[in-house]
Amino acid sequence: PYVCTFPGHAMVMNGELRVLADGPGFKDLSFKLFMGDWTKLPDFAALKPHREGPLAGNKIDIKLEGMSEHFGVQFSGTVEAPAAGDYQFALASDDGSKLYVDGREIIGNDGIHPSSDVRLGKVKLTQGPHTVRVDYFEQGGQEEIYVGWSGPKFSETPLSQWVHPSRAAGEVSVEERPGGIPVAPVNGEAVMYRNFISGSSPRGIAVAYPNGVN
């Protein structure tokens, strides 16, 4: 919990900071690559894969060698739910895609379209491993896919190599970074700094942790 000690601010400047770590990624992620010219997802079960195998890095990636358009990929892997509860999956793609958890469709994002919107789907999971399958096809032009998930004990964690711009941390060049007051932990304890932070709202807070994450 935090509260602003600046006179008159305590009524509007208070709350609770929730800091979560990244969640677990895929285990045993594999892919099946299919060739075809589609306007919506085909029934991959009825098609013969052009090639298949494990996916290095255990992250969904459609930048497959020699592929730029007119192809589809089916990804299958396992994620470990740290505890029973509600989990949320995120999906964005150019072109169509669908996401399944334990064989049940959670997010549908079929058709030809850009990856502008991130679609969300919630599902209750028991503690332990769960199978996740993602079907994707690329008709032509740009090819992108983002998959992520979040749960009771971790914030949204990418399961794909490409991260959607709305989920990626913005990078600012050194020249563009404004000057400021360094915030560092004192005697091994976290420090909070609340003042008129340039470019921030009246509720802006800077936090410095002993492990160097600020």
JSON list of C-alpha atoms in Angstrom, two decimals:
[
{"chain": "A", "resi": 1, "resn": "PRO", "atom": "CA", "xyz": [0.00, 0.00, 0.00]},
{"chain": "A", "resi": 2, "resn": "TYR", "atom": "CA", "xyz": [1.04, 3.60, -0.58]},
{"chain": "A", "resi": 3, "resn": "VAL", "atom": "CA", "xyz": [-0.12, 7.09, 0.41]},
{"chain": "A", "resi": 4, "resn": "CYS", "atom": "CA", "xyz": [1.21, 10.48, -0.61]},
{"chain": "A", "resi": 5, "resn": "THR", "atom": "CA", "xyz": [2.57, 12.51, 2.32]},
{"chain": "A", "resi": 6, "resn": "PHE", "atom": "CA", "xyz": [2.44, 15.80, 0.43]},
{"chain": "A", "resi": 7, "resn": "PRO", "atom": "CA", "xyz": [-0.11, 18.01, 2.28]},
{"chain": "A", "resi": 8, "resn": "GLY", "atom": "CA", "xyz": [-3.60, 17.60, 0.86]},
{"chain": "A", "resi": 9, "resn": "HIS", "atom": "CA", "xyz": [-2.68, 14.72, -1.48]},
{"chain": "A", "resi": 10, "resn": "ALA", "atom": "CA", "xyz": [-3.44, 11.75, 0.76]},
{"chain": "A", "resi": 11, "resn": "MET", "atom": "CA", "xyz": [-7.15, 11.72, -0.13]},
{"chain": "A", "resi": 12, "resn": "VAL", "atom": "CA", "xyz": [-6.54, 11.29, -3.86]},
{"chain": "A", "resi": 13, "resn": "MET", "atom": "CA", "xyz": [-3.04, 9.83, -3.92]},
{"chain": "A", "resi": 14, "resn": "ASN", "atom": "CA", "xyz": [-3.32, 6.44, -2.28]},
{"chain": "A", "resi": 15, "resn": "GLY", "atom": "CA", "xyz": [-3.81, 2.81, -3.25]},
{"chain": "A", "resi": 16, "resn": "GLU", "atom": "CA", "xyz": [-1.99, -0.46, -3.67]},
{"chain": "A", "resi": 17, "resn": "LEU", "atom": "CA", "xyz": [0.86, -1.36, -5.97]},
{"chain": "A", "resi": 18, "resn": "ARG", "atom": "CA", "xyz": [0.63, -4.85, -7.47]},
{"chain": "A", "resi": 19, "resn": "VAL", "atom": "CA", "xyz": [3.92, -6.11, -8.85]},
{"chain": "A", "resi": 20, "resn": "LEU", "atom": "CA", "xyz": [3.82, -9.44, -10.66]},
{"chain": "A", "resi": 21, "resn": "ALA", "atom": "CA", "xyz": [6.51, -11.52, -12.29]},
{"chain": "A", "resi": 22, "resn": "ASP", "atom": "CA", "xyz": [6.39, -13.07, -15.75]},
{"chain": "A", "resi": 23, "resn": "GLY", "atom": "CA", "xyz": [4.48, -16.33, -16.00]},
{"chain": "A", "resi": 24, "resn": "PRO", "atom": "CA", "xyz": [5.66, -19.68, -17.33]},
{"chain": "A", "resi": 25, "resn": "GLY", "atom": "CA", "xyz": [6.13, -20.23, -21.04]},
{"chain": "A", "resi": 26, "resn": "PHE", "atom": "CA", "xyz": [5.50, -23.18, -23.34]},
{"chain": "A", "resi": 27, "resn": "LYS", "atom": "CA", "xyz": [6.87, -26.64, -22.83]},
{"chain": "A", "resi": 28, "resn": "ASP", "atom": "CA", "xyz": [7.40, -29.01, -25.76]},
{"chain": "A", "resi": 29, "resn": "LEU", "atom": "CA", "xyz": [6.11, -26.56, -28.36]},
{"chain": "A", "resi": 30, "resn": "SER", "atom": "CA", "xyz": [5.86, -28.03, -31.87]},
{"chain": "A", "resi": 31, "resn": "PHE", "atom": "CA", "xyz": [4.60, -26.87, -35.25]},
{"chain": "A", "resi": 32, "resn": "LYS", "atom": "CA", "xyz": [3.01, -28.26, -38.40]},
{"chain": "A", "resi": 33, "resn": "LEU", "atom": "CA", "xyz": [3.43, -26.22, -41.57]},
{"chain": "A", "resi": 34, "resn": "PHE", "atom": "CA", "xyz": [0.84, -26.39, -44.36]},
{"chain": "A", "resi": 35, "resn": "MET", "atom": "CA", "xyz": [0.86, -24.89, -47.86]},
{"chain": "A", "resi": 36, "resn": "GLY", "atom": "CA", "xyz": [-2.29, -23.33, -49.32]},
{"chain": "A", "resi": 37, "resn": "ASP", "atom": "CA", "xyz": [-4.11, -20.21, -50.46]},
{"chain": "A", "resi": 38, "resn": "TRP", "atom": "CA", "xyz": [-6.99, -19.62, -48.03]},
{"chain": "A", "resi": 39, "resn": "THR", "atom": "CA", "xyz": [-9.29, -16.77, -47.00]},
{"chain": "A", "resi": 40, "resn": "LYS", "atom": "CA", "xyz": [-10.15, -18.48, -43.71]},
{"chain": "A", "resi": 41, "resn": "LEU", "atom": "CA", "xyz": [-8.63, -21.22, -41.57]},
{"chain": "A", "resi": 42, "resn": "PRO", "atom": "CA", "xyz": [-8.82, -24.68, -43.15]},
{"chain": "A", "resi": 43, "resn": "ASP", "atom": "CA", "xyz": [-9.31, -27.96, -41.31]},
{"chain": "A", "resi": 44, "resn": "PHE", "atom": "CA", "xyz": [-5.64, -28.73, -40.70]},
{"chain": "A", "resi": 45, "resn": "ALA", "atom": "CA", "xyz": [-6.55, -32.24, -39.48]},
{"chain": "A", "resi": 46, "resn": "ALA", "atom": "CA", "xyz": [-7.62, -33.09, -43.03]},
{"chain": "A", "resi": 47, "resn": "LEU", "atom": "CA", "xyz": [-4.38, -31.83, -44.61]},
{"chain": "A", "resi": 48, "resn": "LYS", "atom": "CA", "xyz": [-0.91, -33.32, -44.83]},
{"chain": "A", "resi": 49, "resn": "PRO", "atom": "CA", "xyz": [1.83, -31.15, -43.28]},
{"chain": "A", "resi": 50, "resn": "HIS", "atom": "CA", "xyz": [4.52, -29.82, -45.58]},
{"chain": "A", "resi": 51, "resn": "ARG", "atom": "CA", "xyz": [6.91, -30.18, -42.66]},
{"chain": "A", "resi": 52, "resn": "GLU", "atom": "CA", "xyz": [6.72, -30.40, -38.87]},
{"chain": "A", "resi": 53, "resn": "GLY", "atom": "CA", "xyz": [8.84, -30.62, -35.74]},
{"chain": "A", "resi": 54, "resn": "PRO", "atom": "CA", "xyz": [9.79, -28.97, -32.44]},
{"chain": "A", "resi": 55, "resn": "LEU", "atom": "CA", "xyz": [10.05, -25.17, -32.29]},
{"chain": "A", "resi": 56, "resn": "ALA", "atom": "CA", "xyz": [13.34, -23.82, -30.99]},
{"chain": "A", "resi": 57, "resn": "GLY", "atom": "CA", "xyz": [12.99, -21.47, -28.05]},
{"chain": "A", "resi": 58, "resn": "ASN", "atom": "CA", "xyz": [9.50, -22.75, -27.18]},
{"chain": "A", "resi": 59, "resn": "LYS", "atom": "CA", "xyz": [7.90, -19.57, -28.53]},
{"chain": "A", "resi": 60, "resn": "ILE", "atom": "CA", "xyz": [5.38, -19.29, -31.35]},
{"chain": "A", "resi": 61, "resn": "ASP", "atom": "CA", "xyz": [7.13, -17.98, -34.43]},
{"chain": "A", "resi": 62, "resn": "ILE", "atom": "CA", "xyz": [5.84, -17.76, -38.01]},
{"chain": "A", "resi": 63, "resn": "LYS", "atom": "CA", "xyz": [9.11, -16.52, -39.47]},
{"chain": "A", "resi": 64, "resn": "LEU", "atom": "CA", "xyz": [9.80, -19.94, -40.91]},
{"chain": "A", "resi": 65, "resn": "GLU", "atom": "CA", "xyz": [12.56, -20.33, -43.47]},
{"chain": "A", "resi": 66, "resn": "GLY", "atom": "CA", "xyz": [11.38, -19.67, -47.00]},
{"chain": "A", "resi": 67, "resn": "MET", "atom": "CA", "xyz": [7.81, -18.73, -45.97]},
{"chain": "A", "resi": 68, "resn": "SER", "atom": "CA", "xyz": [6.23, -15.33, -46.67]},
{"chain": "A", "resi": 69, "resn": "GLU", "atom": "CA", "xyz": [2.65, -15.97, -47.82]},
{"chain": "A", "resi": 70, "resn": "HIS", "atom": "CA", "xyz": [0.07, -18.64, -48.69]},
{"chain": "A", "resi": 71, "resn": "PHE", "atom": "CA", "xyz": [0.80, -20.93, -45.76]},
{"chain": "A", "resi": 72, "resn": "GLY", "atom": "CA", "xyz": [-0.67, -22.05, -42.46]},
{"chain": "A", "resi": 73, "resn": "VAL", "atom": "CA", "xyz": [0.82, -23.25, -39.18]},
{"chain": "A", "resi": 74, "resn": "GLN", "atom": "CA", "xyz": [-0.61, -25.24, -36.32]},
{"chain": "A", "resi": 75, "resn": "PHE", "atom": "CA", "xyz": [1.22, -24.81, -33.01]},
{"chain": "A", "resi": 76, "resn": "SER", "atom": "CA", "xyz": [0.79, -27.20, -30.08]},
{"chain": "A", "resi": 77, "resn": "GLY", "atom": "CA", "xyz": [2.36, -27.03, -26.65]},
{"chain": "A", "resi": 78, "resn": "THR", "atom": "CA", "xyz": [1.80, -27.23, -22.91]},
{"chain": "A", "resi": 79, "resn": "VAL", "atom": "CA", "xyz": [1.57, -24.46, -20.32]},
{"chain": "A", "resi": 80, "resn": "GLU", "atom": "CA", "xyz": [1.70, -24.97, -16.56]},
{"chain": "A", "resi": 81, "resn": "ALA", "atom": "CA", "xyz": [-0.92, -23.16, -14.47]},
{"chain": "A", "resi": 82, "resn": "PRO", "atom": "CA", "xyz": [0.75, -22.35, -11.11]},
{"chain": "A", "resi": 83, "resn": "ALA", "atom": "CA", "xyz": [-2.60, -22.41, -9.29]},
{"chain": "A", "resi": 84, "resn": "ALA", "atom": "CA", "xyz": [-6.28, -23.03, -9.95]},
{"chain": "A", "resi": 85, "resn": "GLY", "atom": "CA", "xyz": [-8.15, -19.91, -11.05]},
{"chain": "A", "resi": 86, "resn": "ASP", "atom": "CA", "xyz": [-9.13, -17.63, -13.92]},
{"chain": "A", "resi": 87, "resn": "TYR", "atom": "CA", "xyz": [-6.62, -17.18, -16.72]},
{"chain": "A", "resi": 88, "resn": "GLN", "atom": "CA", "xyz": [-6.73, -14.82, -19.68]},
{"chain": "A", "resi": 89, "resn": "PHE", "atom": "CA", "xyz": [-5.25, -15.49, -23.11]},
{"chain": "A", "resi": 90, "resn": "ALA", "atom": "CA", "xyz": [-4.48, -12.80, -25.69]},
{"chain": "A", "resi": 91, "resn": "LEU", "atom": "CA", "xyz": [-4.33, -13.25, -29.46]},
{"chain": "A", "resi": 92, "resn": "ALA", "atom": "CA", "xyz": [-3.61, -10.93, -32.39]},
{"chain": "A", "resi": 93, "resn": "SER", "atom": "CA", "xyz": [-2.69, -11.96, -35.92]},
{"chain": "A", "resi": 94, "resn": "ASP", "atom": "CA", "xyz": [-2.29, -11.03, -39.57]},
{"chain": "A", "resi": 95, "resn": "ASP", "atom": "CA", "xyz": [-4.08, -12.95, -41.05]},
{"chain": "A", "resi": 96, "resn": "GLY", "atom": "CA", "xyz": [-6.50, -15.37, -39.31]},
{"chain": "A", "resi": 97, "resn": "SER", "atom": "CA", "xyz": [-6.01, -17.41, -36.15]},
{"chain": "A", "resi": 98, "resn": "LYS", "atom": "CA", "xyz": [-7.76, -19.33, -33.40]},
{"chain": "A", "resi": 99, "resn": "LEU", "atom": "CA", "xyz": [-6.61, -20.36, -29.92]},
{"chain": "A", "resi": 100, "resn": "TYR", "atom": "CA", "xyz": [-7.67, -23.54, -28.13]},
{"chain": "A", "resi": 101, "resn": "VAL", "atom": "CA", "xyz": [-7.07, -24.61, -24.53]},
{"chain": "A", "resi": 102, "resn": "ASP", "atom": "CA", "xyz": [-7.51, -28.31, -23.72]},
{"chain": "A", "resi": 103, "resn": "GLY", "atom": "CA", "xyz": [-9.28, -28.72, -27.05]},
{"chain": "A", "resi": 104, "resn": "ARG", "atom": "CA", "xyz": [-11.83, -25.92, -26.49]},
{"chain": "A", "resi": 105, "resn": "GLU", "atom": "CA", "xyz": [-11.83, -22.76, -28.61]},
{"chain": "A", "resi": 106, "resn": "ILE", "atom": "CA", "xyz": [-11.13, -19.76, -26.39]},
{"chain": "A", "resi": 107, "resn": "ILE", "atom": "CA", "xyz": [-10.44, -17.03, -28.99]},
{"chain": "A", "resi": 108, "resn": "GLY", "atom": "CA", "xyz": [-11.58, -16.85, -32.61]},
{"chain": "A", "resi": 109, "resn": "ASN", "atom": "CA", "xyz": [-9.80, -14.38, -34.90]},
{"chain": "A", "resi": 110, "resn": "ASP", "atom": "CA", "xyz": [-10.38, -15.89, -38.35]},
{"chain": "A", "resi": 111, "resn": "GLY", "atom": "CA", "xyz": [-10.40, -14.18, -41.75]},
{"chain": "A", "resi": 112, "resn": "ILE", "atom": "CA", "xyz": [-8.11, -11.78, -43.58]},
{"chain": "A", "resi": 113, "resn": "HIS", "atom": "CA", "xyz": [-7.19, -8.74, -41.49]},
{"chain": "A", "resi": 114, "resn": "PRO", "atom": "CA", "xyz": [-4.27, -6.85, -39.91]},
{"chain": "A", "resi": 115, "resn": "SER", "atom": "CA", "xyz": [-3.07, -7.52, -36.38]},
{"chain": "A", "resi": 116, "resn": "SER", "atom": "CA", "xyz": [-4.42, -4.21, -35.08]},
{"chain": "A", "resi": 117, "resn": "ASP", "atom": "CA", "xyz": [-6.64, -5.59, -32.33]},
{"chain": "A", "resi": 118, "resn": "VAL", "atom": "CA", "xyz": [-5.67, -7.91, -29.48]},
{"chain": "A", "resi": 119, "resn": "ARG", "atom": "CA", "xyz": [-8.53, -10.28, -28.70]},
{"chain": "A", "resi": 120, "resn": "LEU", "atom": "CA", "xyz": [-8.92, -11.70, -25.18]},
{"chain": "A", "resi": 121, "resn": "GLY", "atom": "CA", "xyz": [-10.47, -14.90, -23.85]},
{"chain": "A", "resi": 122, "resn": "LYS", "atom": "CA", "xyz": [-10.84, -16.12, -20.27]},
{"chain": "A", "resi": 123, "resn": "VAL", "atom": "CA", "xyz": [-10.86, -19.69, -19.03]},
{"chain": "A", "resi": 124, "resn": "LYS", "atom": "CA", "xyz": [-10.84, -21.43, -15.64]},
{"chain": "A", "resi": 125, "resn": "LEU", "atom": "CA", "xyz": [-7.87, -23.74, -15.24]},
{"chain": "A", "resi": 126, "resn": "THR", "atom": "CA", "xyz": [-6.92, -26.27, -12.62]},
{"chain": "A", "resi": 127, "resn": "GLN", "atom": "CA", "xyz": [-3.40, -26.27, -11.25]},
{"chain": "A", "resi": 128, "resn": "GLY", "atom": "CA", "xyz": [-1.03, -28.17, -13.52]},
{"chain": "A", "resi": 129, "resn": "PRO", "atom": "CA", "xyz": [-0.36, -28.66, -17.25]},
{"chain": "A", "resi": 130, "resn": "HIS", "atom": "CA", "xyz": [-2.80, -27.69, -20.00]},
{"chain": "A", "resi": 131, "resn": "THR", "atom": "CA", "xyz": [-2.55, -28.09, -23.76]},
{"chain": "A", "resi": 132, "resn": "VAL", "atom": "CA", "xyz": [-2.66, -24.98, -25.92]},
{"chain": "A", "resi": 133, "resn": "ARG", "atom": "CA", "xyz": [-3.14, -25.07, -29.68]},
{"chain": "A", "resi": 134, "resn": "VAL", "atom": "CA", "xyz": [-2.97, -22.11, -32.03]},
{"chain": "A", "resi": 135, "resn": "ASP", "atom": "CA", "xyz": [-4.06, -22.33, -35.68]},
{"chain": "A", "resi": 136, "resn": "TYR", "atom": "CA", "xyz": [-2.83, -19.60, -38.03]},
{"chain": "A", "resi": 137, "resn": "PHE", "atom": "CA", "xyz": [-2.84, -18.84, -41.73]},
{"chain": "A", "resi": 138, "resn": "GLU", "atom": "CA", "xyz": [-1.17, -16.18, -43.87]},
{"chain": "A", "resi": 139, "resn": "GLN", "atom": "CA", "xyz": [-2.86, -15.19, -47.11]},
{"chain": "A", "resi": 140, "resn": "GLY", "atom": "CA", "xyz": [-0.58, -12.40, -48.32]},
{"chain": "A", "resi": 141, "resn": "GLY", "atom": "CA", "xyz": [1.20, -9.23, -47.30]},
{"chain": "A", "resi": 142, "resn": "GLN", "atom": "CA", "xyz": [2.30, -8.78, -43.68]},
{"chain": "A", "resi": 143, "resn": "GLU", "atom": "CA", "xyz": [2.52, -11.83, -41.42]},
{"chain": "A", "resi": 144, "resn": "GLU", "atom": "CA", "xyz": [2.35, -11.44, -37.62]},
{"chain": "A", "resi": 145, "resn": "ILE", "atom": "CA", "xyz": [1.02, -13.30, -34.61]},
{"chain": "A", "resi": 146, "resn": "TYR", "atom": "CA", "xyz": [1.01, -12.47, -30.92]},
{"chain": "A", "resi": 147, "resn": "VAL", "atom": "CA", "xyz": [-0.01, -14.90, -28.18]},
{"chain": "A", "resi": 148, "resn": "GLY", "atom": "CA", "xyz": [0.13, -14.16, -24.46]},
{"chain": "A", "resi": 149, "resn": "TRP", "atom": "CA", "xyz": [-1.45, -15.23, -21.18]},
{"chain": "A", "resi": 150, "resn": "SER", "atom": "CA", "xyz": [-1.90, -13.95, -17.63]},
{"chain": "A", "resi": 151, "resn": "GLY", "atom": "CA", "xyz": [-3.12, -15.47, -14.38]},
{"chain": "A", "resi": 152, "resn": "PRO", "atom": "CA", "xyz": [-3.69, -14.90, -10.67]},
{"chain": "A", "resi": 153, "resn": "LYS", "atom": "CA", "xyz": [0.03, -14.89, -9.92]},
{"chain": "A", "resi": 154, "resn": "PHE", "atom": "CA", "xyz": [1.60, -13.36, -13.03]},
{"chain": "A", "resi": 155, "resn": "SER", "atom": "CA", "xyz": [1.06, -10.51, -15.47]},
{"chain": "A", "resi": 156, "resn": "GLU", "atom": "CA", "xyz": [0.56, -10.96, -19.23]},
{"chain": "A", "resi": 157, "resn": "THR", "atom": "CA", "xyz": [3.47, -12.99, -20.53]},
{"chain": "A", "resi": 158, "resn": "PRO", "atom": "CA", "xyz": [4.22, -13.36, -24.26]},
{"chain": "A", "resi": 159, "resn": "LEU", "atom": "CA", "xyz": [4.10, -16.91, -25.63]},
{"chain": "A", "resi": 160, "resn": "SER", "atom": "CA", "xyz": [5.16, -15.73, -29.10]},
{"chain": "A", "resi": 161, "resn": "GLN", "atom": "CA", "xyz": [8.41, -14.40, -30.51]},
{"chain": "A", "resi": 162, "resn": "TRP", "atom": "CA", "xyz": [6.69, -11.28, -31.85]},
{"chain": "A", "resi": 163, "resn": "VAL", "atom": "CA", "xyz": [5.14, -8.99, -29.23]},
{"chain": "A", "resi": 164, "resn": "HIS", "atom": "CA", "xyz": [2.20, -6.77, -30.14]},
{"chain": "A", "resi": 165, "resn": "PRO", "atom": "CA", "xyz": [3.05, -3.04, -29.96]},
{"chain": "A", "resi": 166, "resn": "SER", "atom": "CA", "xyz": [0.30, -2.50, -27.38]},
{"chain": "A", "resi": 167, "resn": "ARG", "atom": "CA", "xyz": [2.04, -5.04, -25.13]},
{"chain": "A", "resi": 168, "resn": "ALA", "atom": "CA", "xyz": [5.65, -4.10, -25.78]},
{"chain": "A", "resi": 169, "resn": "ALA", "atom": "CA", "xyz": [7.51, -1.71, -23.51]},
{"chain": "A", "resi": 170, "resn": "GLY", "atom": "CA", "xyz": [8.28, 1.46, -25.47]},
{"chain": "A", "resi": 171, "resn": "GLU", "atom": "CA", "xyz": [11.94, 2.19, -26.01]},
{"chain": "A", "resi": 172, "resn": "VAL", "atom": "CA", "xyz": [13.08, 5.83, -25.90]},
{"chain": "A", "resi": 173, "resn": "SER", "atom": "CA", "xyz": [16.38, 6.96, -27.31]},
{"chain": "A", "resi": 174, "resn": "VAL", "atom": "CA", "xyz": [18.95, 8.53, -24.98]},
{"chain": "A", "resi": 175, "resn": "GLU", "atom": "CA", "xyz": [18.46, 11.88, -26.74]},
{"chain": "A", "resi": 176, "resn": "GLU", "atom": "CA", "xyz": [14.70, 11.81, -26.07]},
{"chain": "A", "resi": 177, "resn": "ARG", "atom": "CA", "xyz": [14.93, 10.88, -22.39]},
{"chain": "A", "resi": 178, "resn": "PRO", "atom": "CA", "xyz": [14.12, 13.80, -20.09]},
{"chain": "A", "resi": 179, "resn": "GLY", "atom": "CA", "xyz": [16.39, 14.66, -17.22]},
{"chain": "A", "resi": 180, "resn": "GLY", "atom": "CA", "xyz": [15.22, 13.68, -13.76]},
{"chain": "A", "resi": 181, "resn": "ILE", "atom": "CA", "xyz": [16.01, 12.82, -10.19]},
{"chain": "A", "resi": 182, "resn": "PRO", "atom": "CA", "xyz": [17.79, 9.47, -9.74]},
{"chain": "A", "resi": 183, "resn": "VAL", "atom": "CA", "xyz": [15.80, 7.12, -7.51]},
{"chain": "A", "resi": 184, "resn": "ALA", "atom": "CA", "xyz": [17.74, 4.40, -5.73]},
{"chain": "A", "resi": 185, "resn": "PRO", "atom": "CA", "xyz": [17.10, 2.07, -2.78]},
{"chain": "A", "resi": 186, "resn": "VAL", "atom": "CA", "xyz": [18.48, 3.10, 0.60]},
{"chain": "A", "resi": 187, "resn": "ASN", "atom": "CA", "xyz": [20.12, 0.57, 2.93]},
{"chain": "A", "resi": 188, "resn": "GLY", "atom": "CA", "xyz": [18.67, -2.31, 0.93]},
{"chain": "A", "resi": 189, "resn": "GLU", "atom": "CA", "xyz": [15.06, -1.12, 1.18]},
{"chain": "A", "resi": 190, "resn": "ALA", "atom": "CA", "xyz": [12.71, 0.01, -1.59]},
{"chain": "A", "resi": 191, "resn": "VAL", "atom": "CA", "xyz": [12.17, 3.74, -2.01]},
{"chain": "A", "resi": 192, "resn": "MET", "atom": "CA", "xyz": [9.14, 5.52, -3.42]},
{"chain": "A", "resi": 193, "resn": "TYR", "atom": "CA", "xyz": [9.32, 8.99, -4.92]},
{"chain": "A", "resi": 194, "resn": "ARG", "atom": "CA", "xyz": [6.23, 11.14, -5.50]},
{"chain": "A", "resi": 195, "resn": "ASN", "atom": "CA", "xyz": [6.55, 14.65, -6.82]},
{"chain": "A", "resi": 196, "resn": "PHE", "atom": "CA", "xyz": [5.67, 16.60, -9.94]},
{"chain": "A", "resi": 197, "resn": "ILE", "atom": "CA", "xyz": [7.08, 14.04, -12.38]},
{"chain": "A", "resi": 198, "resn": "SER", "atom": "CA", "xyz": [7.39, 15.49, -15.87]},
{"chain": "A", "resi": 199, "resn": "GLY", "atom": "CA", "xyz": [5.06, 13.79, -18.34]},
{"chain": "A", "resi": 200, "resn": "SER", "atom": "CA", "xyz": [3.18, 11.88, -15.64]},
{"chain": "A", "resi": 201, "resn": "SER", "atom": "CA", "xyz": [-0.25, 12.28, -14.09]},
{"chain": "A", "resi": 202, "resn": "PRO", "atom": "CA", "xyz": [-0.73, 13.60, -10.51]},
{"chain": "A", "resi": 203, "resn": "ARG", "atom": "CA", "xyz": [-0.80, 9.93, -9.46]},
{"chain": "A", "resi": 204, "resn": "GLY", "atom": "CA", "xyz": [2.65, 9.16, -10.83]},
{"chain": "A", "resi": 205, "resn": "ILE", "atom": "CA", "xyz": [5.09, 7.32, -8.60]},
{"chain": "A", "resi": 206, "resn": "ALA", "atom": "CA", "xyz": [8.69, 6.26, -9.10]},
{"chain": "A", "resi": 207, "resn": "VAL", "atom": "CA", "xyz": [9.81, 3.12, -7.24]},
{"chain": "A", "resi": 208, "resn": "ALA", "atom": "CA", "xyz": [13.34, 1.80, -6.74]},
{"chain": "A", "resi": 209, "resn": "TYR", "atom": "CA", "xyz": [13.87, -1.79, -5.67]},
{"chain": "A", "resi": 210, "resn": "PRO", "atom": "CA", "xyz": [17.05, -3.27, -4.15]},
{"chain": "A", "resi": 211, "resn": "ASN", "atom": "CA", "xyz": [17.41, -5.74, -7.06]},
{"chain": "A", "resi": 212, "resn": "GLY", "atom": "CA", "xyz": [17.86, -2.91, -9.52]},
{"chain": "A", "resi": 213, "resn": "VAL", "atom": "CA", "xyz": [14.38, -2.95, -11.09]},
{"chain": "A", "resi": 214, "resn": "ASN", "atom": "CA", "xyz": [13.16, 0.66, -11.07]}
]
